[in-house]
Coordinates of C-alpha atoms in Angstrom, one line a residue:
X300 CA 136.3 111.0 84.3
X301 CA 134.7 108.6 81.8
X302 CA 131.0 108.9 80.9
X303 CA 128.5 107.0 78.9
X304 CA 127.2 108.5 75.7
X305 CA 123.5 109.1 75.6
X306 CA 120.6 111.4 76.3
X307 CA 120.0 112.3 79.9
X308 CA 117.3 114.4 81.4
X309 CA 117.6 117.2 83.9
X310 CA 114.4 117.9 85.8
X311 CA 113.8 120.8 88.2
X312 CA 111.0 120.3 90.7
X313 CA 109.3 123.0 92.7
X314 CA 106.6 123.2 95.3
X315 CA 103.3 124.7 94.4
X316 CA 100.1 125.3 96.3
X317 CA 98.8 121.8 95.1
X318 CA 102.1 120.0 95.9
X319 CA 105.2 119.2 93.9
X320 CA 105.4 120.5 90.3
X321 CA 107.8 120.0 87.5
X322 CA 109.3 123.4 86.6
X323 CA 111.5 122.3 83.8
X324 CA 112.5 119.1 82.1
X325 CA 115.5 119.4 79.7
X326 CA 117.3 116.7 77.6
X327 CA 121.1 116.8 77.8
X328 CA 123.0 115.1 74.8
X329 CA 126.3 113.6 75.8
X330 CA 128.5 112.5 72.8
X331 CA 125.4 112.0 70.6
X332 CA 123.8 114.3 68.1
X333 CA 120.6 116.1 68.9
X334 CA 117.7 114.8 66.9
X335 CA 115.9 116.9 64.3
X336 CA 113.0 118.7 65.9
X337 CA 110.0 116.4 66.6
X338 CA 107.0 117.6 64.7
X339 CA 104.1 118.9 66.7
X340 CA 101.8 116.0 67.7
X341 CA 104.4 113.3 67.0
X342 CA 104.7 110.7 69.7
X343 CA 107.9 109.6 71.4
X344 CA 106.3 106.3 72.4
X345 CA 106.1 103.5 69.9
X346 CA 102.7 102.3 68.7
X347 CA 101.5 98.9 69.7
X348 CA 99.0 96.9 67.7
X349 CA 96.1 98.6 69.5
X350 CA 96.3 102.3 68.7
X351 CA 94.4 105.4 69.9
X352 CA 90.9 106.0 68.6
X353 CA 90.7 108.1 65.5
X354 CA 91.3 111.8 66.2
X355 CA 87.7 112.7 65.5
X356 CA 86.5 110.2 68.2
X357 CA 86.8 111.2 71.8
X358 CA 88.1 108.1 73.7
X359 CA 86.2 106.7 76.6
X360 CA 88.0 106.9 80.0
X361 CA 88.3 103.1 80.2
X362 CA 90.1 103.1 76.8
X363 CA 92.6 105.7 78.1
X364 CA 93.1 103.7 81.3
X365 CA 93.6 100.4 79.4
X366 CA 96.0 102.0 77.0
X367 CA 98.2 103.5 79.7
X368 CA 98.2 100.2 81.6
X369 CA 99.4 98.4 78.4
X370 CA 102.1 101.0 77.8
X371 CA 103.2 100.9 81.5
X372 CA 103.6 97.1 81.5
X373 CA 105.4 97.2 78.1
X374 CA 107.9 99.7 79.6
X375 CA 108.2 97.7 82.8
X376 CA 108.8 94.5 80.9
X377 CA 111.5 96.2 78.8
X378 CA 113.1 97.4 82.0
X379 CA 112.9 93.9 83.4
X380 CA 111.1 95.0 86.6
X381 CA 108.0 92.9 86.3
X382 CA 104.5 94.0 85.4
X383 CA 101.9 95.6 87.7
X384 CA 98.4 94.3 88.3
X385 CA 95.4 96.6 87.8
X386 CA 93.8 97.2 91.2
X387 CA 90.1 98.2 91.4
X388 CA 90.5 100.0 94.8
X389 CA 93.5 102.0 93.7
X390 CA 91.7 102.8 90.4
X391 CA 88.7 104.1 92.3
X392 CA 91.0 106.5 94.3
X393 CA 92.8 107.5 91.0
X394 CA 89.5 108.2 89.2
X395 CA 88.2 110.3 92.1
X396 CA 91.3 112.4 92.1
X397 CA 91.3 112.9 88.3
X398 CA 87.6 113.9 88.5
X399 CA 88.3 116.3 91.5
X400 CA 91.1 118.0 89.4
X401 CA 89.0 118.2 86.2
X402 CA 85.9 119.5 88.1
X403 CA 87.6 122.0 90.3
X404 CA 90.2 123.5 87.9
X405 CA 93.5 122.4 89.6
X406 CA 96.3 120.1 88.7
X407 CA 98.4 118.7 91.5
X408 CA 98.8 116.0 94.2
X409 CA 97.2 118.1 97.0
X410 CA 93.5 118.6 96.6
X411 CA 91.8 121.4 98.6
X412 CA 89.0 118.9 99.5
X413 CA 90.7 115.5 99.8
X414 CA 94.3 116.4 100.8
X415 CA 97.4 114.5 99.5
X416 CA 97.8 111.0 98.2
X417 CA 98.4 109.5 101.6
X418 CA 95.2 111.2 102.9
X419 CA 93.2 109.6 100.0
X420 CA 94.6 106.2 100.6
X421 CA 93.9 106.4 104.4
X422 CA 90.3 107.6 103.7
X423 CA 89.9 104.4 101.6
X424 CA 91.1 102.3 104.5
X425 CA 94.4 101.3 102.9
X426 CA 97.7 101.0 104.7
X427 CA 100.4 100.4 102.2
X428 CA 104.1 99.8 102.6
X429 CA 104.9 102.1 99.8
X430 CA 103.0 104.0 97.1
X431 CA 103.5 106.7 94.5
X432 CA 101.1 109.0 92.5
X433 CA 101.7 110.3 89.0
X434 CA 99.5 112.9 87.2
X435 CA 99.3 113.8 83.6
X436 CA 97.3 116.1 81.3
X437 CA 97.3 115.4 77.6
X438 CA 95.2 115.0 74.5
X439 CA 95.8 111.2 74.3
X440 CA 96.8 108.3 76.4
X441 CA 100.0 107.9 74.5
X442 CA 100.9 111.6 75.0
X443 CA 100.1 111.3 78.8
X444 CA 102.3 108.3 79.1
X445 CA 105.2 109.9 77.1
X446 CA 105.0 113.0 79.2
X447 CA 105.4 110.9 82.4
X448 CA 108.2 108.7 80.9
X449 CA 110.1 111.9 79.9
X450 CA 110.2 113.0 83.6
X451 CA 112.9 111.2 85.5
X452 CA 111.0 111.3 88.8
X453 CA 107.8 110.0 87.2
X454 CA 109.6 107.4 85.2
X455 CA 111.4 106.3 88.4
X456 CA 108.2 105.6 90.2
X457 CA 106.6 103.9 87.1
X458 CA 109.6 101.5 86.8
X459 CA 110.0 101.0 90.5
X460 CA 110.4 97.2 90.9
X461 CA 108.8 97.3 94.4
X462 CA 105.4 98.4 93.0
X463 CA 103.1 95.5 92.3
X464 CA 99.8 97.1 91.7
X465 CA 98.4 100.2 89.9
X466 CA 95.2 102.1 89.8
X467 CA 94.7 104.3 86.7
X468 CA 91.9 106.9 86.6
X469 CA 91.2 109.0 83.6
X470 CA 88.7 111.8 82.9
X471 CA 88.1 112.8 79.3
X472 CA 86.5 116.1 78.4
X473 CA 85.9 117.0 74.8
X474 CA 87.3 120.4 73.7
X475 CA 85.2 123.0 72.0
X476 CA 85.4 123.6 68.3
X477 CA 86.5 120.1 67.5
X478 CA 89.9 120.3 69.2
X479 CA 91.7 117.4 70.8
X480 CA 90.1 115.9 73.9
X481 CA 91.4 117.1 77.3
X482 CA 92.5 114.1 79.4
X483 CA 93.4 114.2 83.1
X484 CA 95.0 111.0 84.4
X485 CA 96.1 109.8 87.8
X486 CA 98.2 106.7 88.4
X487 CA 98.4 105.3 91.9
X488 CA 101.2 102.7 92.2
X489 CA 101.6 100.6 95.3
X490 CA 103.2 97.6 96.9
X491 CA 100.3 95.3 98.0

């Protein structure tokens, strides 16, 4: 049976108390050489003209949100699926969920207080034909985006041509002792 050479990803999903979780995400190299190990902190996402703030500066949540939107639309343009429009209502829902996770020490789609993504959309009075929710924790917007794009399930929703709008909500918490900031991000993608 013929196959295309390239790098494929195998992802195992499980069910946790706060919803679906990625248990493992492993690259599989078919008829291509494995790359040399990527140094810690190196990004797998290309830099665009506007880069992350300097490491000693904690980014504002709006900077993280704008950066992820830019990266998302660059990836969508490259995949020829059309860009998504920033949506204030979806962003409000995304920000509230990121804040809920950061303040209450959980990471998942199901909140003990607000329920799942569908519950949050319904509470906001939205009835959507289709929607998706992606979550990331990272030390930069670029790292959060790379983590999502490395996951086949998350990448699939981010590049879904049916989605026309997105709300991105970030919470940035500085780490103690001068470490990297801790960023929690929620993306709510929808057909509007």
